[in-house]
Short mmCIF file of C-alpha atoms in Angstrom, two decimals:
data_model
loop_
_atom_site.label_atom_id
_atom_site.label_comp_id
_atom_site.label_asym_id
_atom_site.label_seq_id
_atom_site.Cartn_x
_atom_site.Cartn_y
_atom_site.Cartn_z
CA MET Q 1 -10.73 13.20 6.98
CA ILE Q 2 -6.94 12.90 6.76
CA ARG Q 3 -4.57 14.88 4.89
CA ILE Q 4 -1.95 14.02 2.30
CA VAL Q 5 1.23 15.04 4.00
CA GLY Q 6 3.74 15.61 1.01
CA GLY Q 7 4.20 16.03 -2.60
CA LYS Q 8 1.88 17.83 -5.32
CA HIS Q 9 -1.34 17.11 -3.21
CA ARG Q 10 0.15 18.29 0.16
CA GLY Q 11 -2.37 19.59 2.58
CA LYS Q 12 -5.33 18.44 0.81
CA MET Q 13 -7.82 16.57 2.97
CA ILE Q 14 -9.26 13.20 1.67
CA SER Q 15 -12.23 11.44 3.06
CA VAL Q 16 -12.26 8.14 5.19
CA PRO Q 17 -14.85 5.58 5.08
CA GLU Q 18 -17.52 5.78 7.73
CA GLY Q 19 -17.56 2.92 10.49
CA ASN Q 20 -15.12 1.26 12.00
CA PHE Q 21 -13.92 -1.40 9.27
CA THR Q 22 -10.85 0.74 8.28
CA ARG Q 23 -8.07 1.85 10.10
CA PRO Q 24 -6.18 4.57 8.16
CA THR Q 25 -2.46 4.95 8.71
CA THR Q 26 -1.82 8.00 10.98
CA ASN Q 27 -0.25 11.16 9.50
CA ARG Q 28 2.91 10.48 11.53
CA VAL Q 29 3.54 6.92 10.35
CA ARG Q 30 2.63 7.76 6.73
CA GLU Q 31 4.72 10.96 6.47
CA SER Q 32 7.81 9.00 8.24
CA LEU Q 33 7.27 6.04 5.62
CA PHE Q 34 7.18 8.28 2.69
CA ASN Q 35 10.19 10.27 3.79
CA ILE Q 36 12.04 6.96 4.04
CA LEU Q 37 10.93 6.07 0.53
CA GLU Q 38 11.70 9.47 -0.69
CA SER Q 39 15.21 9.69 0.87
CA LYS Q 40 15.95 6.49 -1.11
CA SER Q 41 14.66 7.86 -4.37
CA LEU Q 42 12.20 4.94 -4.65
CA LEU Q 43 8.84 6.61 -5.70
CA HIS Q 44 9.50 8.62 -8.84
CA GLY Q 45 7.84 7.04 -11.99
CA VAL Q 46 7.17 3.72 -10.25
CA SER Q 47 3.93 1.67 -9.95
CA VAL Q 48 2.48 0.87 -6.50
CA LEU Q 49 -0.31 -1.39 -4.96
CA ASP Q 50 -2.44 -0.46 -1.95
CA GLY Q 51 -3.42 -3.86 -0.80
CA CYS Q 52 -6.12 -3.05 1.85
CA ALA Q 53 -6.82 0.37 0.44
CA GLY Q 54 -9.57 1.72 2.60
CA SER Q 55 -9.58 5.45 1.64
CA GLY Q 56 -6.43 4.79 -0.36
CA SER Q 57 -4.10 7.04 1.84
CA LEU Q 58 -1.00 5.20 1.07
CA GLY Q 59 -1.43 4.71 -2.82
CA LEU Q 60 -2.68 8.44 -3.08
CA GLU Q 61 0.22 9.66 -1.04
CA ALA Q 62 2.59 7.66 -3.19
CA LEU Q 63 1.04 9.33 -6.35
CA SER Q 64 1.38 12.68 -4.67
CA ARG Q 65 5.16 12.14 -4.19
CA GLY Q 66 5.95 10.88 -7.67
CA ALA Q 67 4.57 7.43 -8.44
CA ASN Q 68 3.06 7.21 -11.88
CA HIS Q 69 0.42 4.63 -11.23
CA ALA Q 70 -1.33 3.11 -8.18
CA THR Q 71 -3.45 0.09 -7.97
CA PHE Q 72 -5.96 -0.36 -5.10
CA PHE Q 73 -7.84 -3.50 -3.70
CA ASP Q 74 -10.33 -3.58 -1.15
CA VAL Q 75 -13.25 -6.07 -0.24
CA ASN Q 76 -15.45 -3.28 1.18
CA LYS Q 77 -17.77 -1.50 -1.31
CA GLN Q 78 -18.05 1.45 0.87
CA ALA Q 79 -14.45 1.90 1.19
CA LEU Q 80 -14.02 1.85 -2.61
CA LYS Q 81 -16.92 4.43 -3.01
CA THR Q 82 -14.87 6.83 -0.54
CA LEU Q 83 -11.56 5.84 -2.41
CA GLU Q 84 -13.24 6.79 -5.96
CA GLN Q 85 -14.28 10.02 -4.58
CA ASN Q 86 -10.67 10.78 -3.31
CA ILE Q 87 -9.30 9.84 -6.53
CA SER Q 88 -11.58 12.09 -8.34
CA PHE Q 89 -11.06 15.09 -5.92
CA LEU Q 90 -7.34 14.69 -6.62
CA LYS Q 91 -7.79 14.33 -10.24
CA GLU Q 92 -5.97 10.98 -10.35
CA ASP Q 93 -8.33 9.11 -12.39
CA LYS Q 94 -5.89 8.22 -15.26
CA SER Q 95 -3.34 7.06 -13.10
CA THR Q 96 -5.21 4.42 -10.99
CA ASN Q 97 -6.98 1.19 -11.07
CA ILE Q 98 -9.57 -0.09 -8.46
CA TYR Q 99 -10.50 -3.62 -7.89
CA LEU Q 100 -13.22 -4.87 -5.43
CA ALA Q 101 -11.16 -7.79 -4.62
CA ASP Q 102 -9.43 -9.58 -1.63
CA VAL Q 103 -5.85 -8.89 -1.82
CA THR Q 104 -5.38 -12.48 -0.72
CA ASP Q 105 -7.25 -13.73 -3.97
CA PRO Q 106 -6.47 -10.87 -6.47
CA PRO Q 107 -7.18 -11.06 -10.29
CA LYS Q 108 -4.42 -11.86 -12.53
CA ASN Q 109 -2.41 -8.86 -13.50
CA LYS Q 110 -3.14 -7.88 -17.07
CA ARG Q 111 -0.96 -4.84 -17.07
CA LYS Q 112 2.40 -4.94 -18.55
CA GLU Q 113 3.98 -3.21 -15.61
CA VAL Q 114 4.21 -4.76 -12.36
CA CYS Q 115 4.23 -2.97 -9.06
CA SER Q 116 7.50 -1.83 -7.63
CA ILE Q 117 6.09 -1.15 -4.20
CA VAL Q 118 3.37 -2.86 -2.39
CA PHE Q 119 1.65 -1.34 0.69
CA LEU Q 120 -0.15 -3.98 2.76
CA ASP Q 121 -2.08 -2.26 5.80
CA ALA Q 122 -4.24 -5.26 6.68
CA PRO Q 123 -6.27 -5.55 9.90
CA TYR Q 124 -3.97 -5.99 12.69
CA ASN Q 125 -3.46 -9.53 14.06
CA SER Q 126 -4.29 -11.04 10.73
CA ASP Q 127 -2.67 -13.45 8.57
CA VAL Q 128 -3.74 -11.34 5.48
CA PRO Q 129 -0.18 -10.01 4.66
CA ILE Q 130 1.58 -13.50 4.62
CA LYS Q 131 -1.23 -14.86 2.28
CA ALA Q 132 -1.49 -11.72 0.10
CA LEU Q 133 2.32 -11.96 -0.81
CA SER Q 134 1.86 -15.46 -2.03
CA ALA Q 135 -1.09 -14.52 -4.06
CA LEU Q 136 0.44 -11.37 -5.40
CA ILE Q 137 3.48 -13.40 -6.72
CA ASP Q 138 1.18 -16.13 -8.26
CA LYS Q 139 -0.73 -13.56 -9.91
CA SER Q 140 2.17 -11.40 -11.44
CA TRP Q 141 1.66 -8.28 -9.31
CA ILE Q 142 5.21 -8.26 -7.95
CA GLN Q 143 8.47 -9.33 -9.27
CA LYS Q 144 12.00 -9.80 -8.06
CA GLY Q 145 13.27 -6.59 -6.36
CA SER Q 146 9.78 -5.42 -5.52
CA LEU Q 147 9.56 -3.77 -2.08
CA ILE Q 148 6.79 -4.77 0.26
CA ILE Q 149 5.72 -2.55 3.30
CA ILE Q 150 3.83 -4.13 5.97
CA GLU Q 151 2.18 -2.21 8.49
CA CYS Q 152 1.13 -4.19 11.72
CA ALA Q 153 0.62 -4.08 15.40
CA LYS Q 154 3.66 -4.00 17.56
CA HIS Q 155 5.35 -7.20 18.23
CA THR Q 156 3.70 -8.92 15.41
CA ALA Q 157 5.63 -12.04 14.24
CA LEU Q 158 5.79 -12.33 10.49
CA ARG Q 159 6.31 -15.85 9.25
CA GLU Q 160 9.58 -16.00 7.77
CA ASN Q 161 9.45 -16.46 3.90
CA THR Q 162 12.88 -17.52 2.04
CA ASN Q 163 11.90 -15.33 -0.96
CA LEU Q 164 11.54 -12.18 1.37
CA LYS Q 165 14.48 -10.18 2.84
CA GLU Q 166 13.79 -7.73 5.60
CA ILE Q 167 15.94 -4.56 4.58
CA ASP Q 168 14.39 -2.13 7.15
CA PHE Q 169 12.10 -2.14 10.29
CA ARG Q 170 10.62 0.91 12.07
CA ALA Q 171 8.37 1.28 15.15
CA TYR Q 172 5.98 4.09 15.85
CA GLY Q 173 4.18 3.80 19.16
CA SER Q 174 1.93 0.76 18.67
CA THR Q 175 2.75 0.38 15.03
CA GLU Q 176 5.29 -1.49 13.25
CA LEU Q 177 6.55 -1.05 9.59
CA HIS Q 178 8.47 -3.92 7.96
CA PHE Q 179 10.36 -3.41 4.83
CA LEU Q 180 10.82 -6.36 2.84
CA GLU Q 181 12.46 -7.04 -0.70
CA TYR Q 182 11.18 -9.86 -2.89
CA CYS Q 183 14.26 -11.96 -3.71
CA PRO Q 184 13.28 -15.14 -5.12
CA THR Q 185 15.62 -18.04 -4.82
CA LEU Q 186 16.82 -19.81 -8.09
#
């Protein structure tokens, strides 16, 4: 179990999938991440995407702190079952969409609203974040100005992409957060 650290669901405990196929973001990192987003007034009324959802802690924390919609992707059925239980427990059913899908090959976005913030907490030392970004752009999930937050292991080199501008970087123990803005060139 992990807790929602802020907002309307503050203090509520949500489940994590059993087994070792997920690695939930620690409370310390999640609290720091969302304090940064709140200090810049980036959460209120936006749609977010939790790309490697697991328990859904990042998307659910965003909803707790003012986001109006969260989309979740995960490839693991057990993780999605846990996520569905967490969404139901928090009564966020009407503000979420869940996809059994790989974030590196997502379905086409059929919603009229794109995601302003994308959380990519992929398995450490994988190329999932880079592949996911291209796929999310191609399938209309993000647009110019979208903020992409990649959680990765310390000293992970992210391949440069001319369409992404790193606007912030934070390190917490063995974890790094990269804040990237999608800025397509003309």
